[in-house]
PDB file of C-alpha atoms in Angstrom:
ATOM      1  CA  UNK A1387      -0.195  -7.911 -27.700  1.00 58.00           C
ATOM      2  CA  UNK A1388      -3.203  -8.152 -25.370  1.00 61.00           C
ATOM      3  CA  UNK A1389      -2.176 -11.654 -24.293  1.00 80.00           C
ATOM      4  CA  UNK A1390       1.316 -10.432 -23.374  1.00 74.00           C
ATOM      5  CA  UNK A1391      -0.198  -7.560 -21.377  1.00 75.00           C
ATOM      6  CA  UNK A1392      -2.503  -9.992 -19.563  1.00 81.00           C
ATOM      7  CA  UNK A1393       0.429 -12.283 -18.788  1.00 81.00           C
ATOM      8  CA  UNK A1394       2.452  -9.356 -17.454  1.00 83.00           C
ATOM      9  CA  UNK A1395      -0.450  -8.328 -15.195  1.00 88.00           C
ATOM     10  CA  UNK A1396      -0.974 -11.915 -14.032  1.00 89.00           C
ATOM     11  CA  UNK A1397       2.701 -12.299 -13.072  1.00 90.00           C
ATOM     12  CA  UNK A1398       2.529  -8.969 -11.278  1.00 93.00           C
ATOM     13  CA  UNK A1399      -0.473 -10.112  -9.242  1.00 95.00           C
ATOM     14  CA  UNK A1400       1.095 -13.534  -8.556  1.00 95.00           C
ATOM     15  CA  UNK A1401       4.164 -11.827  -7.092  1.00 97.00           C
ATOM     16  CA  UNK A1402       2.128  -9.481  -4.902  1.00 97.00           C
ATOM     17  CA  UNK A1403      -0.107 -12.303  -3.646  1.00 97.00           C
ATOM     18  CA  UNK A1404       2.839 -14.624  -2.997  1.00 97.00           C
ATOM     19  CA  UNK A1405       4.721 -11.934  -1.097  1.00 98.00           C
ATOM     20  CA  UNK A1406       1.794 -11.167   1.164  1.00 97.00           C
ATOM     21  CA  UNK A1407       1.183 -14.882   1.763  1.00 97.00           C
ATOM     22  CA  UNK A1408       4.825 -15.471   2.649  1.00 97.00           C
ATOM     23  CA  UNK A1409       4.659 -12.590   5.110  1.00 97.00           C
ATOM     24  CA  UNK A1410       2.029 -14.546   7.043  1.00 95.00           C
ATOM     25  CA  UNK A1411       4.823 -16.703   8.452  1.00 94.00           C
ATOM     26  CA  UNK A1412       8.075 -14.794   7.870  1.00 93.00           C
ATOM     27  CA  UNK A1413       9.382 -11.315   8.537  1.00 96.00           C
ATOM     28  CA  UNK A1414      10.280  -9.169   5.583  1.00 96.00           C
ATOM     29  CA  UNK A1415      13.963  -9.402   6.493  1.00 96.00           C
ATOM     30  CA  UNK A1416      13.796 -13.228   6.653  1.00 96.00           C
ATOM     31  CA  UNK A1417      11.896 -13.502   3.383  1.00 97.00           C
ATOM     32  CA  UNK A1418      13.959 -13.937   0.241  1.00 97.00           C
ATOM     33  CA  UNK A1419      13.069 -13.034  -3.313  1.00 97.00           C
ATOM     34  CA  UNK A1420      13.729 -16.688  -4.194  1.00 97.00           C
ATOM     35  CA  UNK A1421      10.993 -17.794  -1.771  1.00 97.00           C
ATOM     36  CA  UNK A1422       8.579 -15.275  -3.276  1.00 98.00           C
ATOM     37  CA  UNK A1423       9.387 -16.481  -6.788  1.00 97.00           C
ATOM     38  CA  UNK A1424       8.900 -20.136  -5.844  1.00 97.00           C
ATOM     39  CA  UNK A1425       5.544 -19.352  -4.239  1.00 97.00           C
ATOM     40  CA  UNK A1426       4.443 -17.193  -7.205  1.00 96.00           C
ATOM     41  CA  UNK A1427       5.713 -19.643  -9.813  1.00 95.00           C
ATOM     42  CA  UNK A1428       7.856 -17.042 -11.568  1.00 95.00           C
ATOM     43  CA  UNK A1429      11.558 -16.604 -12.195  1.00 95.00           C
ATOM     44  CA  UNK A1430      13.769 -14.129 -10.350  1.00 96.00           C
ATOM     45  CA  UNK A1431      14.116 -12.290 -13.653  1.00 95.00           C
ATOM     46  CA  UNK A1432      10.330 -11.952 -13.817  1.00 94.00           C
ATOM     47  CA  UNK A1433      10.288 -10.637 -10.246  1.00 96.00           C
ATOM     48  CA  UNK A1434      12.855  -7.966 -11.065  1.00 96.00           C
ATOM     49  CA  UNK A1435      11.023  -6.995 -14.257  1.00 94.00           C
ATOM     50  CA  UNK A1436       8.096  -6.060 -12.059  1.00 95.00           C
ATOM     51  CA  UNK A1437       9.682  -4.845  -8.832  1.00 97.00           C
ATOM     52  CA  UNK A1438      12.968  -3.440  -7.558  1.00 97.00           C
ATOM     53  CA  UNK A1439      12.603  -5.091  -4.156  1.00 97.00           C
ATOM     54  CA  UNK A1440      10.260  -7.016  -1.896  1.00 96.00           C
ATOM     55  CA  UNK A1441       9.617  -3.737  -0.057  1.00 97.00           C
ATOM     56  CA  UNK A1442       8.297  -2.238  -3.284  1.00 97.00           C
ATOM     57  CA  UNK A1443       5.847  -5.154  -3.533  1.00 97.00           C
ATOM     58  CA  UNK A1444       4.502  -4.346  -0.069  1.00 97.00           C
ATOM     59  CA  UNK A1445       4.207  -0.647  -0.929  1.00 96.00           C
ATOM     60  CA  UNK A1446       2.291  -1.506  -4.064  1.00 95.00           C
ATOM     61  CA  UNK A1447      -0.059  -3.798  -2.161  1.00 96.00           C
ATOM     62  CA  UNK A1448      -1.036  -1.118   0.357  1.00 96.00           C
ATOM     63  CA  UNK A1449      -1.095   1.919  -1.952  1.00 95.00           C
ATOM     64  CA  UNK A1450      -4.559   1.252  -3.411  1.00 95.00           C
ATOM     65  CA  UNK A1451      -5.978   0.254  -0.016  1.00 95.00           C
ATOM     66  CA  UNK A1452      -5.028   3.538   1.639  1.00 94.00           C
ATOM     67  CA  UNK A1453      -5.495   5.566  -1.537  1.00 93.00           C
ATOM     68  CA  UNK A1454      -9.029   4.299  -2.127  1.00 94.00           C
ATOM     69  CA  UNK A1455      -9.990   4.944   1.501  1.00 93.00           C
ATOM     70  CA  UNK A1456      -8.794   8.543   1.404  1.00 90.00           C
ATOM     71  CA  UNK A1457     -10.384   9.125  -2.010  1.00 90.00           C
ATOM     72  CA  UNK A1458     -13.697   7.963  -0.553  1.00 90.00           C
ATOM     73  CA  UNK A1459     -13.230  10.447   2.297  1.00 87.00           C
ATOM     74  CA  UNK A1460     -12.495  13.294  -0.092  1.00 84.00           C
ATOM     75  CA  UNK A1461     -15.713  12.512  -1.959  1.00 86.00           C
ATOM     76  CA  UNK A1462     -17.919  12.884   1.128  1.00 83.00           C
ATOM     77  CA  UNK A1463     -20.316  15.803   0.716  1.00 80.00           C
ATOM     78  CA  UNK A1464     -19.974  16.737   4.367  1.00 82.00           C
ATOM     79  CA  UNK A1465     -16.779  16.255   6.323  1.00 78.00           C
ATOM     80  CA  UNK A1466     -15.614  17.732   9.573  1.00 82.00           C
ATOM     81  CA  UNK A1467     -13.059  16.672  12.146  1.00 83.00           C
ATOM     82  CA  UNK A1468     -15.508  14.362  13.947  1.00 89.00           C
ATOM     83  CA  UNK A1469     -16.568  12.559  10.756  1.00 88.00           C
ATOM     84  CA  UNK A1470     -12.938  12.336   9.672  1.00 85.00           C
ATOM     85  CA  UNK A1471     -11.914  10.844  13.034  1.00 90.00           C
ATOM     86  CA  UNK A1472     -14.789   8.346  12.995  1.00 93.00           C
ATOM     87  CA  UNK A1473     -13.924   7.249   9.469  1.00 92.00           C
ATOM     88  CA  UNK A1474     -10.251   6.826  10.409  1.00 91.00           C
ATOM     89  CA  UNK A1475     -11.120   4.741  13.478  1.00 95.00           C
ATOM     90  CA  UNK A1476     -13.463   2.522  11.440  1.00 95.00           C
ATOM     91  CA  UNK A1477     -10.874   2.104   8.688  1.00 94.00           C
ATOM     92  CA  UNK A1478      -8.036   1.200  11.047  1.00 92.00           C
ATOM     93  CA  UNK A1479     -10.307  -1.164  12.954  1.00 95.00           C
ATOM     94  CA  UNK A1480     -11.032  -2.947   9.671  1.00 95.00           C
ATOM     95  CA  UNK A1481      -7.290  -3.070   8.957  1.00 94.00           C
ATOM     96  CA  UNK A1482      -6.377  -4.451  12.390  1.00 93.00           C
ATOM     97  CA  UNK A1483      -5.266  -7.873  11.181  1.00 93.00           C
ATOM     98  CA  UNK A1484      -3.105  -6.370   8.430  1.00 93.00           C
ATOM     99  CA  UNK A1485      -1.545  -3.886  10.841  1.00 93.00           C
ATOM    100  CA  UNK A1486      -0.767  -6.655  13.368  1.00 94.00           C
ATOM    101  CA  UNK A1487       0.759  -8.717  10.561  1.00 94.00           C
ATOM    102  CA  UNK A1488       2.840  -5.717   9.443  1.00 95.00           C
ATOM    103  CA  UNK A1489       4.100  -5.181  12.969  1.00 94.00           C
ATOM    104  CA  UNK A1490       4.966  -8.852  13.478  1.00 95.00           C
ATOM    105  CA  UNK A1491       6.582  -9.173  10.044  1.00 95.00           C
ATOM    106  CA  UNK A1492       8.577  -5.960  10.304  1.00 95.00           C
ATOM    107  CA  UNK A1493       7.078  -3.881   7.513  1.00 95.00           C
ATOM    108  CA  UNK A1494       4.839  -1.527   9.485  1.00 95.00           C
ATOM    109  CA  UNK A1495       7.006   1.443   8.486  1.00 95.00           C
ATOM    110  CA  UNK A1496       6.210   0.691   4.844  1.00 95.00           C
ATOM    111  CA  UNK A1497       2.475   0.920   5.400  1.00 93.00           C
ATOM    112  CA  UNK A1498       3.009   4.029   7.513  1.00 94.00           C
ATOM    113  CA  UNK A1499       4.902   5.517   4.557  1.00 95.00           C
ATOM    114  CA  UNK A1500       2.036   4.722   2.178  1.00 95.00           C
ATOM    115  CA  UNK A1501      -0.532   6.134   4.576  1.00 93.00           C
ATOM    116  CA  UNK A1502       1.343   9.404   5.130  1.00 93.00           C
ATOM    117  CA  UNK A1503       1.845   9.877   1.375  1.00 93.00           C
ATOM    118  CA  UNK A1504      -1.836   9.246   0.684  1.00 92.00           C
ATOM    119  CA  UNK A1505      -2.862  11.478   3.603  1.00 90.00           C
ATOM    120  CA  UNK A1506      -0.749  14.307   2.166  1.00 88.00           C
ATOM    121  CA  UNK A1507      -2.500  13.825  -1.189  1.00 88.00           C
ATOM    122  CA  UNK A1508      -5.859  13.910   0.611  1.00 86.00           C
ATOM    123  CA  UNK A1509      -5.033  17.209   2.316  1.00 82.00           C
ATOM    124  CA  UNK A1510      -3.726  18.669  -0.947  1.00 82.00           C
ATOM    125  CA  UNK A1511      -7.103  17.897  -2.562  1.00 81.00           C
ATOM    126  CA  UNK A1512      -9.298  19.024   0.312  1.00 79.00           C
ATOM    127  CA  UNK A1513      -7.476  22.010   1.814  1.00 77.00           C
ATOM    128  CA  UNK A1514      -6.883  25.519   0.557  1.00 75.00           C
ATOM    129  CA  UNK A1515      -3.271  26.305   1.302  1.00 68.00           C
ATOM    130  CA  UNK A1516      -3.025  30.031   0.389  1.00 72.00           C
ATOM    131  CA  UNK A1517      -3.059  31.117   4.014  1.00 66.00           C
ATOM    132  CA  UNK A1518      -0.435  28.615   5.153  1.00 67.00           C
ATOM    133  CA  UNK A1519       3.298  29.141   5.018  1.00 67.00           C
ATOM    134  CA  UNK A1520       5.341  26.076   4.139  1.00 66.00           C
ATOM    135  CA  UNK A1521       6.277  25.184   7.726  1.00 62.00           C
ATOM    136  CA  UNK A1522       2.684  25.435   8.953  1.00 57.00           C
ATOM    137  CA  UNK A1523       1.516  23.311   6.017  1.00 55.00           C
TER     138      UNK A1523
END
């Protein structure tokens, strides 16, 4: 059972890695699932056991990156708007190559989606919302 679980995880990682490598030279719309599978060394059936689409692969790649960053911010003992802004600038500076790649390969809206979802989670954890009506929130 453990071996099967390890194999499943390995295939999952192969697909993610292959997708991101293929996006070095192709746009997401040009990239086919077949190309990803060939690069990853897995079948199309294996791809679809793990993911619904190539866009889902990209979302899964960026979710822990943005999630971990915002978790680290929420764990700071002291945070104010200046510290928050400085941390954001530093983080996005470190992500510059990935953001350029996302823009050139046509999946920047996917990473924007991940970031906004993770940012909403961050604010839910770090903000008291009793005084805010839904539209202000």
